[in-house]
Coordinates of C-alpha atoms in Angstrom, one line a residue:
M1119 CA -60.7 -17.3 6.5
L1120 CA -59.4 -19.5 3.9
E1121 CA -55.6 -20.8 3.1
V1122 CA -54.9 -23.4 0.6
R1123 CA -50.9 -24.2 0.3
G1124 CA -49.4 -26.5 -2.6
L1125 CA -52.5 -28.3 -2.9
D1126 CA -52.3 -31.6 -5.4
V1127 CA -55.3 -33.6 -6.2
A1128 CA -55.4 -36.8 -8.6
L1129 CA -58.3 -38.4 -9.5
G1130 CA -58.1 -42.0 -10.7
G1131 CA -54.6 -41.3 -11.2
T1132 CA -54.9 -38.2 -13.4
P1133 CA -53.7 -35.0 -11.9
V1134 CA -56.1 -32.8 -11.7
L1135 CA -54.8 -30.0 -9.3
G1136 CA -51.1 -28.9 -9.0
A1137 CA -49.3 -26.8 -6.6
V1138 CA -52.3 -24.5 -5.8
D1139 CA -52.1 -21.4 -3.5
L1140 CA -55.0 -19.4 -2.6
E1141 CA -56.4 -17.2 0.3
V1142 CA -59.7 -15.8 0.9
A1143 CA -60.0 -13.0 3.6
S1144 CA -62.9 -12.6 5.9
G1145 CA -65.5 -10.8 4.1
E1146 CA -64.3 -11.5 0.5
A1147 CA -65.5 -12.7 -2.4
V1148 CA -63.2 -14.5 -4.4
A1149 CA -64.7 -16.1 -7.8
L1150 CA -62.7 -19.1 -9.6
L1151 CA -62.9 -18.2 -13.3
G1152 CA -62.1 -21.0 -16.1
P1153 CA -63.5 -23.3 -18.8
S1154 CA -65.1 -26.9 -18.1
G1155 CA -62.2 -29.1 -16.9
S1156 CA -59.7 -26.3 -15.4
G1157 CA -60.2 -27.7 -11.9
K1158 CA -63.1 -25.5 -10.1
T1159 CA -65.2 -28.2 -8.8
T1160 CA -62.5 -30.5 -7.9
L1161 CA -60.7 -27.3 -5.8
L1162 CA -63.9 -26.3 -4.1
S1163 CA -64.6 -30.3 -3.5
A1164 CA -61.3 -30.6 -2.0
I1165 CA -61.9 -27.7 0.4
G1166 CA -65.2 -28.8 1.5
G1167 CA -63.8 -32.2 2.4
F1168 CA -65.5 -34.3 -0.2
V1169 CA -62.2 -35.0 -2.2
L1170 CA -58.7 -36.2 0.2
P1171 CA -55.6 -34.1 -1.4
D1172 CA -52.5 -35.8 -2.4
A1173 CA -50.5 -32.7 -1.0
G1174 CA -50.6 -29.9 0.5
E1175 CA -52.6 -28.1 3.4
I1176 CA -56.2 -26.4 3.7
E1177 CA -57.1 -24.1 6.5
I1178 CA -60.5 -22.5 7.2
D1179 CA -61.1 -19.8 10.1
G1180 CA -57.5 -20.7 11.5
R1181 CA -57.8 -24.2 11.8
V1182 CA -56.1 -26.7 9.4
V1183 CA -58.6 -29.0 7.9
S1184 CA -56.7 -31.0 5.4
A1185 CA -52.8 -31.8 5.6
P1186 CA -50.9 -35.0 5.4
G1187 CA -52.4 -37.3 8.0
T1188 CA -55.1 -35.0 8.5
H1189 CA -58.7 -35.1 7.1
E1190 CA -61.5 -33.2 8.7
P1191 CA -64.8 -34.7 7.1
P1192 CA -67.2 -32.4 5.5
E1193 CA -69.5 -32.1 8.5
R1194 CA -66.8 -30.9 11.0
R1195 CA -65.6 -28.2 8.6
S1196 CA -67.7 -24.6 9.1
V1197 CA -68.7 -24.5 5.3
G1198 CA -71.7 -24.1 3.2
F1199 CA -71.5 -26.0 -0.2
V1200 CA -73.8 -25.4 -3.4
F1201 CA -73.5 -28.3 -5.5
Q1202 CA -73.4 -28.1 -9.2
N1203 CA -75.7 -31.2 -9.1
Y1204 CA -77.9 -29.8 -6.3
A1205 CA -77.6 -33.0 -4.1
L1206 CA -80.9 -32.7 -2.1
W1207 CA -82.0 -35.4 -0.3
P1208 CA -84.9 -37.0 -2.2
H1209 CA -87.3 -37.9 0.9
L1210 CA -87.2 -34.2 2.4
S1211 CA -89.5 -31.3 1.2
A1212 CA -87.7 -28.0 0.0
L1213 CA -88.7 -26.7 3.6
Q1214 CA -87.1 -29.6 5.7
T1215 CA -84.1 -29.6 3.5
V1216 CA -83.4 -26.0 4.2
A1217 CA -84.3 -26.1 8.1
Y1218 CA -81.9 -29.2 8.6
P1219 CA -78.6 -27.3 9.1
V1220 CA -80.4 -24.9 11.3
E1221 CA -81.8 -27.4 13.4
R1222 CA -78.2 -29.3 13.4
A1223 CA -77.2 -26.2 14.7
G1224 CA -79.4 -26.5 17.9
V1225 CA -82.1 -24.1 16.7
E1226 CA -85.5 -25.0 17.8
R1227 CA -87.6 -26.7 14.9
E1228 CA -90.4 -24.0 15.0
T1229 CA -87.4 -21.4 14.4
A1230 CA -85.5 -23.3 11.9
R1231 CA -88.6 -23.7 9.7
A1232 CA -89.4 -19.9 10.0
E1233 CA -85.7 -19.1 8.9
A1234 CA -86.0 -21.7 6.0
A1235 CA -89.1 -20.0 4.8
R1236 CA -87.3 -16.5 4.9
L1237 CA -84.7 -18.0 2.5
L1238 CA -86.5 -20.1 0.4
E1239 CA -88.6 -16.7 -0.3
A1240 CA -85.4 -15.2 -1.0
V1241 CA -84.4 -17.1 -3.6
G1242 CA -88.1 -17.0 -5.2
I1243 CA -89.7 -20.1 -4.1
G1244 CA -91.3 -19.4 -0.9
D1245 CA -94.5 -20.8 -2.3
L1246 CA -92.9 -24.6 -2.9
G1247 CA -91.4 -25.3 0.3
H1248 CA -94.0 -28.3 0.7
R1249 CA -92.3 -29.9 -2.3
R1250 CA -89.7 -32.7 -3.1
P1251 CA -86.8 -32.5 -5.5
A1252 CA -88.7 -35.0 -8.0
E1253 CA -91.9 -32.3 -8.2
L1254 CA -89.1 -29.3 -8.7
S1255 CA -87.4 -27.9 -12.1
G1256 CA -83.6 -28.1 -12.2
G1257 CA -83.5 -24.4 -11.6
Q1258 CA -85.9 -24.7 -8.4
Q1259 CA -83.8 -27.2 -7.0
Q1260 CA -80.3 -25.1 -7.4
R1261 CA -82.4 -22.5 -5.3
V1262 CA -83.0 -25.0 -2.3
G1263 CA -79.5 -25.9 -2.5
V1264 CA -78.4 -22.0 -2.1
A1265 CA -81.1 -21.8 0.3
R1266 CA -79.3 -24.7 2.4
A1267 CA -76.0 -23.4 2.1
L1268 CA -76.8 -20.0 3.3
A1269 CA -78.8 -21.7 6.1
R1270 CA -75.6 -23.2 7.5
R1271 CA -74.6 -19.7 8.8
A1272 CA -70.8 -21.0 7.9
S1273 CA -67.5 -19.6 7.9
L1274 CA -66.7 -20.1 4.5
Y1275 CA -69.6 -20.6 1.3
L1276 CA -68.4 -23.0 -1.5
L1277 CA -70.5 -21.8 -4.1
D1278 CA -70.2 -24.2 -7.7
E1279 CA -71.8 -22.5 -10.4
P1280 CA -74.8 -21.3 -8.1
T1281 CA -76.7 -19.1 -10.9
A1282 CA -76.3 -21.4 -14.0
H1283 CA -79.9 -21.9 -14.0
L1284 CA -81.1 -18.4 -12.7
D1285 CA -82.5 -15.2 -14.7
S1286 CA -81.1 -12.0 -13.8
A1287 CA -83.3 -10.8 -11.2
L1288 CA -83.0 -14.4 -9.0
R1289 CA -79.3 -13.8 -9.4
S1290 CA -79.3 -10.5 -8.1
G1291 CA -81.4 -11.6 -5.1
L1292 CA -78.9 -14.5 -4.5
Q1293 CA -76.0 -12.3 -4.6
E1294 CA -77.9 -9.7 -1.9
E1295 CA -78.6 -12.5 0.4
L1296 CA -75.2 -14.1 0.1
A1297 CA -73.4 -10.2 0.5
A1298 CA -76.0 -9.8 3.7
R1299 CA -74.8 -12.8 5.0
M1300 CA -71.0 -12.2 4.6
T1301 CA -71.4 -8.7 6.3
A1302 CA -73.4 -10.3 9.2
D1303 CA -71.1 -13.1 9.8
G1304 CA -67.7 -12.0 8.5
S1305 CA -67.7 -15.1 6.8
A1306 CA -65.8 -15.6 3.1
A1307 CA -67.2 -17.0 -0.1
L1308 CA -65.5 -19.1 -3.1
Y1309 CA -67.4 -18.9 -6.2
A1310 CA -66.8 -20.9 -9.3
T1311 CA -68.1 -19.9 -12.5
H1312 CA -67.1 -20.3 -16.3
D1313 CA -68.9 -16.6 -17.0
A1314 CA -66.3 -13.9 -16.8
A1315 CA -69.1 -11.1 -16.6
E1316 CA -70.4 -12.4 -13.4
A1317 CA -66.9 -13.2 -12.1
M1318 CA -66.6 -9.5 -12.3
A1319 CA -69.7 -8.3 -11.2
V1320 CA -69.8 -10.4 -8.2
A1321 CA -66.4 -10.6 -6.8
D1322 CA -63.6 -8.8 -4.5
R1323 CA -61.1 -10.6 -6.5
V1324 CA -60.8 -13.3 -9.4
A1325 CA -58.7 -16.3 -9.5
L1326 CA -58.4 -17.5 -13.4
M1327 CA -57.9 -21.5 -13.5
R1328 CA -56.4 -23.4 -16.5
D1329 CA -55.3 -27.0 -16.4
G1330 CA -55.6 -27.4 -12.3
R1331 CA -53.6 -24.4 -11.9
I1332 CA -53.9 -20.8 -11.0
V1333 CA -52.4 -18.6 -13.6
Q1334 CA -53.9 -15.2 -12.1
V1335 CA -55.4 -13.5 -9.2
G1336 CA -56.2 -9.9 -9.0
T1337 CA -59.2 -7.5 -8.5
P1338 CA -61.6 -7.6 -11.8
A1339 CA -60.2 -4.4 -13.0
E1340 CA -56.5 -5.9 -12.5
V1341 CA -57.4 -9.0 -14.2
Y1342 CA -59.2 -7.4 -17.2
E1343 CA -56.7 -4.7 -17.9
Q1344 CA -54.0 -6.4 -17.0
P1345 CA -54.2 -10.1 -18.4
A1346 CA -51.2 -12.2 -17.3
G1347 CA -51.2 -13.7 -21.2
L1348 CA -53.0 -14.2 -24.0
W1349 CA -55.0 -16.8 -22.5
A1350 CA -55.9 -14.9 -19.9
A1351 CA -57.0 -11.9 -22.0
R1352 CA -59.2 -14.5 -24.4
L1353 CA -60.9 -15.8 -20.9
T1354 CA -62.3 -12.6 -19.5
G1355 CA -63.0 -11.4 -23.2
P1356 CA -65.4 -8.0 -23.8
A1357 CA -66.8 -8.5 -20.7

């Protein structure tokens, strides 16, 4: 579903990603695990089309969306993105925000809003659909962003610290909803986190990132039991 080949990104002249290679299969969830500043958000942003790479190729669902001379904008990529800073539209209610990608897909408004209401209920804020972002807490805004991404019915979900402000019950609900979407649609997910226990709980494979490079990829058991080095062992810790 996703192939990243030789990806380089520099921001403001400073190298952020270097020679990144990564594959995510249909129906697979891969966690990007690394400390702050390791390049996780930049990698997701490049895949989503929000950052222009300096070199390399990105292919989503069999179509090259980024390569030298080619850069498809985010709206033309089949991705659902959960932003770390939420990125909600201030003039739309939670229900309107989540219904928007469904309506853009050509679904009739009442049906789109019914689906949006179901997703808001699934993330625990079904009674807050009428509120705008300024009337929601940070955790509630985060859940609206998650519901909007899931409403996209994308080939690939890109999730940047999507459960940072959620309690364990809501975190489990999100993981179940995402798993259900992936099973139903054959989609895939790339999930950025700095929480080793969470990465190992939700992912089929884990990619460890350090200083803009992927240093190890494997199943949770492989990464934990056979770390690529002392740094990798310390990152996973006593998970």
